[in-house]
Coordinates of C-alpha atoms in Angstrom, one line a residue:
X1 CA 0.0 0.0 0.0
X2 CA 1.1 3.5 -0.8
X3 CA -0.3 6.5 1.1
X4 CA -0.1 10.3 0.4
X5 CA -0.4 12.5 3.5
X6 CA -1.3 16.0 2.3
X7 CA -1.5 19.3 4.2
X8 CA -4.0 21.5 2.3
X9 CA -3.1 25.2 2.7
X10 CA -4.8 28.5 1.8
X11 CA -2.7 31.7 1.7
X12 CA -3.6 34.6 4.0
X13 CA -2.5 38.2 4.0
X14 CA 0.5 37.4 6.1
X15 CA 1.6 34.4 4.1
X16 CA 4.1 36.5 2.2
X17 CA 6.0 37.3 5.4
X18 CA 5.8 33.8 6.9
X19 CA 6.8 35.0 10.4
X20 CA 5.9 31.5 11.7
X21 CA 6.9 28.3 9.9
X22 CA 6.4 25.0 11.6
X23 CA 5.9 21.3 10.9
X24 CA 2.5 20.0 9.9
X25 CA 2.5 18.2 13.3
X26 CA -0.8 16.3 12.8
X27 CA 0.6 14.6 9.6
X28 CA 3.9 13.9 11.4
X29 CA 1.9 11.9 13.9
X30 CA 0.0 10.0 11.2
X31 CA 3.3 9.3 9.4
X32 CA 4.7 7.8 12.7
X33 CA 1.7 5.5 12.9
X34 CA 2.1 4.4 9.3
X35 CA 5.8 3.8 9.9
X36 CA 4.9 1.3 12.6
X37 CA 2.7 -0.5 10.1
X38 CA 5.5 -0.6 7.5
X39 CA 3.4 1.3 5.0
X40 CA 5.1 3.3 2.3
X41 CA 4.0 7.0 2.6
X42 CA 4.8 10.4 1.3
X43 CA 4.2 13.7 3.1
X44 CA 3.0 16.5 0.7
X45 CA 3.2 20.1 1.8
X46 CA 3.6 23.1 -0.5
X47 CA 5.1 25.1 2.4
X48 CA 8.2 23.0 2.2
X49 CA 8.1 22.3 -1.6
X50 CA 7.0 18.7 -1.0
X51 CA 5.0 17.7 -4.1
X52 CA 3.4 14.4 -5.1
X53 CA 6.1 11.9 -6.2
X54 CA 6.1 11.3 -10.0
X55 CA 5.1 8.0 -11.5
X56 CA 3.6 6.7 -8.2
X57 CA -0.1 6.0 -7.9
X58 CA -1.4 6.0 -4.3
X59 CA -3.8 3.6 -2.9
X60 CA -4.9 6.1 -0.3
X61 CA -4.7 9.8 0.1
X62 CA -5.2 11.6 3.4
X63 CA -6.1 15.3 3.3
X64 CA -6.2 17.7 6.3
X65 CA -6.4 21.4 6.6
X66 CA -7.6 24.3 8.7
X67 CA -11.1 25.8 8.6
X68 CA -10.1 28.3 5.9
X69 CA -9.1 25.3 3.6
X70 CA -12.6 23.6 3.7
X71 CA -13.5 24.3 0.0
X72 CA -9.9 23.5 -1.1
X73 CA -10.0 20.2 0.7
X74 CA -13.2 19.3 -1.1
X75 CA -11.8 20.5 -4.4
X76 CA -8.7 18.5 -4.0
X77 CA -10.6 15.4 -3.0
X78 CA -12.6 15.6 -6.3
X79 CA -9.4 16.2 -8.3
X80 CA -7.6 13.2 -6.8
X81 CA -10.6 11.0 -7.3
X82 CA -10.7 11.9 -11.0
X83 CA -6.9 11.4 -11.3
X84 CA -6.8 8.1 -9.3
X85 CA -10.3 6.5 -9.5
X86 CA -9.3 3.5 -7.5
X87 CA -7.7 5.5 -4.7
X88 CA -9.5 5.9 -1.4
X89 CA -9.8 9.4 0.0
X90 CA -9.7 10.1 3.8
X91 CA -10.2 13.6 5.4
X92 CA -9.5 14.4 9.0
X93 CA -8.2 17.1 11.3
X94 CA -9.4 19.6 13.9
X95 CA -11.9 21.4 11.6
X96 CA -13.3 18.2 10.3
X97 CA -13.9 16.9 13.8
X98 CA -16.5 19.7 14.3
X99 CA -17.9 19.6 10.8
X100 CA -18.1 16.0 9.6
X101 CA -21.3 16.6 7.7
X102 CA -19.6 19.2 5.4
X103 CA -17.2 16.5 4.1
X104 CA -19.7 13.7 3.5
X105 CA -19.3 14.0 -0.3
X106 CA -19.2 11.4 -3.1
X107 CA -15.5 12.1 -3.7
X108 CA -14.6 11.2 -0.2
X109 CA -14.5 7.7 1.2
X110 CA -13.8 8.2 4.9
X111 CA -14.3 11.1 7.3
X112 CA -12.3 10.6 10.5
X113 CA -13.7 12.8 13.3
X114 CA -11.8 11.2 16.2
X115 CA -8.5 12.6 17.6
X116 CA -7.3 9.1 18.4
X117 CA -4.3 7.8 16.6
X118 CA -5.2 4.3 17.6
X119 CA -8.5 4.8 15.8
X120 CA -6.7 6.0 12.7
X121 CA -4.5 2.9 12.8
X122 CA -7.6 0.7 12.9
X123 CA -9.2 2.5 9.9
X124 CA -6.0 2.0 7.9
X125 CA -5.9 -1.7 8.8
X126 CA -9.5 -2.2 7.9
X127 CA -8.8 -0.7 4.4
X128 CA -5.8 -3.1 4.1
X129 CA -8.1 -6.0 5.1
X130 CA -10.8 -4.8 2.7
X131 CA -13.3 -4.7 5.6
X132 CA -15.6 -1.9 6.6
X133 CA -14.5 0.4 9.5
X134 CA -17.5 0.0 11.8
X135 CA -15.8 2.0 14.5
X136 CA -16.5 5.1 16.6
X137 CA -15.0 8.2 15.2
X138 CA -15.2 7.5 11.5
X139 CA -17.9 7.9 8.8
X140 CA -17.5 6.0 5.6
X141 CA -19.2 6.0 2.2
X142 CA -20.3 2.6 0.8
X143 CA -22.9 1.6 -1.9
X144 CA -24.1 5.1 -2.3
X145 CA -24.7 5.8 1.3
X146 CA -22.9 7.4 4.3
X147 CA -22.6 5.2 7.4
X148 CA -22.0 7.3 10.5
X149 CA -19.8 6.3 13.3
X150 CA -20.5 7.3 16.9
X151 CA -18.8 10.2 18.5
X152 CA -15.4 9.2 19.9
X153 CA -13.3 10.7 22.6
X154 CA -9.7 10.1 23.7
X155 CA -9.8 9.2 27.4
X156 CA -6.1 8.7 28.0
X157 CA -2.7 9.6 26.5
X158 CA -1.7 7.4 23.6
X159 CA 2.0 7.8 24.0
X160 CA 2.8 8.1 20.3
X161 CA 5.6 10.3 19.2
X162 CA 5.5 12.3 16.0
X163 CA 7.8 11.4 13.1
X164 CA 10.6 14.0 12.9
X165 CA 12.0 13.4 9.5
X166 CA 10.5 16.6 8.1
X167 CA 11.8 18.5 11.1
X168 CA 15.4 17.4 10.5
X169 CA 15.2 17.9 6.8
X170 CA 13.9 21.5 7.1
X171 CA 14.9 22.6 10.6
X172 CA 16.8 25.6 9.3
X173 CA 13.5 26.9 7.8
X174 CA 11.4 26.4 10.9
X175 CA 10.9 29.5 13.1
X176 CA 8.8 31.5 15.4
X177 CA 9.5 35.1 14.4
X178 CA 13.2 35.6 15.2
X179 CA 13.6 32.2 16.9
X180 CA 14.9 29.6 14.5
X181 CA 14.9 25.8 14.5
X182 CA 11.7 25.5 16.3
X183 CA 10.2 22.0 17.1
X184 CA 6.5 21.6 17.9
X185 CA 5.6 19.6 21.1
X186 CA 2.1 18.4 21.9
X187 CA 1.3 17.1 25.4
X188 CA -2.3 17.6 26.3
X189 CA -5.6 17.0 24.5
X190 CA -8.5 19.5 24.7
X191 CA -8.6 22.6 26.9
X192 CA -9.6 22.9 30.6
X193 CA -11.1 26.4 30.1
X194 CA -14.3 27.7 28.6
X195 CA -13.6 30.9 26.7
X196 CA -16.7 31.8 24.7
X197 CA -14.8 32.7 21.5
X198 CA -12.6 29.6 21.3
X199 CA -13.4 26.3 19.6
X200 CA -10.7 24.4 21.5
X201 CA -13.2 23.6 24.4
X202 CA -15.4 21.7 21.9
X203 CA -12.7 19.3 20.7
X204 CA -12.6 15.8 22.1
X205 CA -16.1 16.4 23.3
X206 CA -14.9 18.8 26.0
X207 CA -12.7 16.1 27.7
X208 CA -9.3 17.4 28.8
X209 CA -6.3 15.1 29.1
X210 CA -3.5 16.8 31.0
X211 CA 0.2 16.6 30.0
X212 CA 2.6 14.1 31.3
X213 CA 5.5 16.5 31.9
X214 CA 8.0 13.7 32.4
X215 CA 7.1 12.2 29.0
X216 CA 7.3 15.7 27.5
X217 CA 10.7 16.3 28.9
X218 CA 11.9 13.0 27.5
X219 CA 10.6 14.0 24.0
X220 CA 12.3 17.4 24.2
X221 CA 15.5 15.8 25.4
X222 CA 15.5 13.5 22.3
X223 CA 15.1 16.4 19.8
X224 CA 17.9 18.6 18.5
X225 CA 16.2 22.0 18.2
X226 CA 17.0 25.5 19.4
X227 CA 13.4 26.1 20.6
X228 CA 10.5 23.8 21.6
X229 CA 7.1 25.3 21.1
X230 CA 4.5 23.5 23.3
X231 CA 1.3 24.0 21.3
X232 CA -1.0 22.8 24.0
X233 CA -3.8 25.3 24.6
X234 CA -2.2 26.0 27.9
X235 CA 1.3 24.9 29.1
X236 CA 0.0 24.3 32.6
X237 CA -3.3 25.2 34.2
X238 CA -2.3 25.2 37.8
X239 CA 0.6 25.4 40.3
X240 CA 0.9 21.6 40.6
X241 CA 1.3 21.3 36.8
X242 CA 4.0 24.1 36.8
X243 CA 5.9 22.4 39.6
X244 CA 5.8 19.1 37.8
X245 CA 7.1 20.8 34.6
X246 CA 10.0 22.4 36.5
X247 CA 10.9 19.1 38.1
X248 CA 10.7 17.2 34.8
X249 CA 12.8 19.8 32.9
X250 CA 15.6 19.4 35.5
X251 CA 16.2 15.9 34.2
X252 CA 17.2 17.2 30.8
X253 CA 20.9 17.4 29.9
X254 CA 21.6 21.0 28.9
X255 CA 19.2 23.9 28.9
X256 CA 16.3 23.9 26.6
X257 CA 14.3 26.9 25.4
X258 CA 10.5 26.6 25.7
X259 CA 7.7 28.6 24.1
X260 CA 4.3 28.0 25.4
X261 CA 0.8 29.4 26.1
X262 CA 0.0 30.7 29.5
X263 CA -3.0 32.6 31.0
X264 CA -2.5 36.0 32.5
X265 CA -4.2 35.1 35.7
X266 CA -1.9 32.1 36.2
X267 CA 1.2 34.4 35.7
X268 CA -0.2 36.8 38.3
X269 CA -1.2 34.2 40.8
X270 CA 1.9 32.1 40.6
X271 CA 4.4 34.9 40.0
X272 CA 6.7 33.4 42.6
X273 CA 7.4 30.5 40.2
X274 CA 8.6 32.7 37.3
X275 CA 12.3 32.6 38.4
X276 CA 12.2 28.7 38.5
X277 CA 10.3 28.5 35.2
X278 CA 12.9 30.7 33.6
X279 CA 15.6 28.4 34.9
X280 CA 13.6 25.4 33.6
X281 CA 13.8 26.8 30.1
X282 CA 10.7 29.0 29.7
X283 CA 11.8 31.5 27.1
X284 CA 8.6 32.9 25.7
X285 CA 4.9 32.9 26.7
X286 CA 2.0 33.6 24.4
X287 CA -0.8 35.2 26.5
X288 CA -4.3 35.8 25.4
X289 CA -5.1 39.3 26.8
X290 CA -8.0 39.5 24.2
X291 CA -9.3 42.9 25.4
X292 CA -8.2 45.9 27.5
X293 CA -11.5 46.4 29.4
X294 CA -13.4 44.2 31.7
X295 CA -16.7 44.5 29.9
X296 CA -15.3 42.7 26.8
X297 CA -13.4 40.2 29.0
X298 CA -16.6 39.2 30.7
X299 CA -18.3 38.7 27.3
X300 CA -15.5 36.2 26.5
X301 CA -15.9 34.4 29.9
X302 CA -12.4 35.5 30.9
X303 CA -11.9 35.5 34.6
X304 CA -9.3 38.3 35.0
X305 CA -9.2 42.0 35.7
X306 CA -7.8 44.0 32.8
X307 CA -6.3 46.4 35.3
X308 CA -3.9 43.5 36.2
X309 CA -2.4 43.4 32.7
X310 CA 0.3 46.0 33.2
X311 CA 1.6 44.0 36.2
X312 CA 1.6 40.8 34.2
X313 CA 3.6 42.4 31.4
X314 CA 6.0 43.9 33.9
X315 CA 6.6 40.6 35.6
X316 CA 7.6 38.9 32.4
X317 CA 10.0 41.7 31.6
X318 CA 11.5 41.5 35.0
X319 CA 12.3 37.8 34.5
X320 CA 13.4 38.4 30.8
X321 CA 10.7 36.1 29.5
X322 CA 9.6 37.1 26.0
X323 CA 5.9 37.9 25.4
X324 CA 3.6 37.5 22.4
X325 CA 0.3 39.2 23.4
X326 CA -2.9 38.2 21.7
X327 CA -5.8 40.6 21.2
X328 CA -9.3 40.5 19.7
X329 CA -11.2 43.3 18.0
X330 CA -15.0 43.2 17.4
X331 CA -17.0 44.2 14.3
X332 CA -18.8 46.9 16.4
X333 CA -15.5 48.6 17.3
X334 CA -15.5 52.4 17.1
X335 CA -12.5 54.6 16.5
X336 CA -12.0 55.1 20.3
X337 CA -11.9 51.3 20.8
X338 CA -9.0 51.0 18.3
X339 CA -7.3 53.9 19.9
X340 CA -7.6 52.4 23.3
X341 CA -6.0 49.2 22.1
X342 CA -3.2 51.1 20.4
X343 CA -2.6 53.1 23.5
X344 CA -2.5 50.0 25.7
X345 CA 0.1 48.4 23.4
X346 CA 2.2 51.5 23.3
X347 CA 2.0 52.4 27.0
X348 CA 3.0 48.9 28.0
X349 CA 5.8 48.7 25.4
X350 CA 4.5 45.4 24.0
X351 CA 7.0 44.4 21.3
X352 CA 5.2 41.4 19.7
X353 CA 1.5 41.1 19.4
X354 CA -1.2 39.7 17.1
X355 CA -4.7 41.1 16.6
X356 CA -7.6 39.0 15.4
X357 CA -11.1 39.9 14.4
X358 CA -13.6 38.1 16.5
X359 CA -14.8 35.3 14.2
X360 CA -17.3 32.6 15.0
X361 CA -15.9 29.2 13.9
X362 CA -18.1 26.8 11.9
X363 CA -19.1 23.9 14.0
X364 CA -19.4 25.8 17.2
X365 CA -22.4 27.1 19.1
X366 CA -21.4 30.7 18.5
X367 CA -21.4 30.1 14.7
X368 CA -24.9 28.6 14.7
X369 CA -26.3 31.4 17.0
X370 CA -24.8 34.2 14.8
X371 CA -25.3 32.6 11.4
X372 CA -28.1 35.0 10.4
X373 CA -25.7 38.0 11.1
X374 CA -22.8 36.7 9.0
X375 CA -22.1 38.5 5.8
X376 CA -20.2 35.6 4.1
X377 CA -20.0 31.9 4.5
X378 CA -16.8 31.6 2.4
X379 CA -14.4 29.6 4.6
X380 CA -11.4 31.5 3.3
X381 CA -12.7 34.7 5.0
X382 CA -12.7 33.0 8.4
X383 CA -9.0 33.6 8.9
X384 CA -9.5 36.1 11.8
X385 CA -8.2 38.8 9.4
X386 CA -11.5 39.5 7.6
X387 CA -14.8 40.9 8.7
X388 CA -17.5 38.2 8.5
X389 CA -20.1 40.5 10.3
X390 CA -21.2 44.0 9.4
X391 CA -19.0 46.6 11.0
X392 CA -20.2 49.8 12.6
X393 CA -17.5 51.7 11.0
X394 CA -17.2 51.9 7.2
X395 CA -15.3 48.8 6.2
X396 CA -12.4 50.7 4.7
X397 CA -11.9 52.7 7.9
X398 CA -12.2 49.5 10.0
X399 CA -9.5 47.8 8.1
X400 CA -7.3 50.9 8.1
X401 CA -7.4 51.1 11.9
X402 CA -7.1 47.3 12.3
X403 CA -4.0 47.0 10.1
X404 CA -2.7 50.5 11.2
X405 CA -2.1 49.2 14.7
X406 CA 0.1 46.4 13.2
X407 CA 2.5 49.1 12.0
X408 CA 3.7 49.4 15.6
X409 CA 5.4 46.1 15.1
X410 CA 8.0 47.9 13.1
X411 CA 9.3 49.4 16.3
X412 CA 10.0 45.9 17.7
X413 CA 13.7 44.8 17.9
X414 CA 12.5 41.2 17.6
X415 CA 10.6 41.9 14.4
X416 CA 13.6 43.7 12.9
X417 CA 15.9 40.8 14.0
X418 CA 13.5 38.5 12.1
X419 CA 13.5 40.7 9.0
X420 CA 17.3 41.1 9.0
X421 CA 17.7 37.4 9.4
X422 CA 15.4 36.6 6.5
X423 CA 17.0 39.0 4.1

């Protein structure tokens, strides 16, 4: 059997700059599973110039992509079905887990809506055995009908490591802004929080599997990278997790540099741990501040006081831990709202930040509740950089203010270090 693993990508406004380039980690996990089954496979990803091998006809093609790539995934499934009529087509991934119905098309044979790698392995084995995958977590097309599998949840860690061949082949290209040779690490499943705007809480049917920090440290220790970006929704949710992380990282030979997501309220509450976390390798934290006033924060179900944000930023600077701050703007923003956000970023001397337009994600409760107010259903517009609801300001003015704030990034030494390193 020969399998193609393809990451379907759609370009965004910032694709030209590529400030972040990382492995297609989900496909690297699938590649690892296929390797244990001794199945010949090829990873295809335009970001790395990895195209379909010539003169090889696949028996199976696996397509995955983010929410913005929905139409392109369907288009490519149709294209591959016409090109390789006997080939089976599988689609899967985070977006598909929440929108299985959108992919139940004639050109697709299997829709995997489970996060379980063990479930994926069973599906592949059933195809090899020419039997039907009557499992939880997978829908399949047979005799003109879709057969729907029950919802599936991962209840415990599966202890499968991602294949790192792509990482080592392209590590000089991988980066997080000015930080180079960045490896992705995944430890937990799901998210323990319930922020209203985020779809992560809906994954794995809301079940959260915490990280085994000892296993994470072992994986980090076995990888030769400059930085290790832990892409869990939160690096640790409480003090006990943080202490376990610190203890586990002490077992590593040589200092490792960690990038991870942390909540502002955690940083404030557990500020006495920042020195130890810095020693343990914490180099950069990505913090979702979202808004600069409590009214907006309450609408997002965030349990923090915006007045504490300057203290959080100051603490990170004191311990020389880099910060990427995440903010959200809403379609009903007025000029003063954009000004307040700009002033907050300027006054707190935030070097690196991202700003997203509040966007309901297809497959979530928010999307269904707000569907009548949406101005477009085109998936490519749901990249958090486009308005999908009518703005109070004229659209041109809204975008001018939205992108205008980003110009402050040109004052960042880190951004210029990235630009100079790329040239």
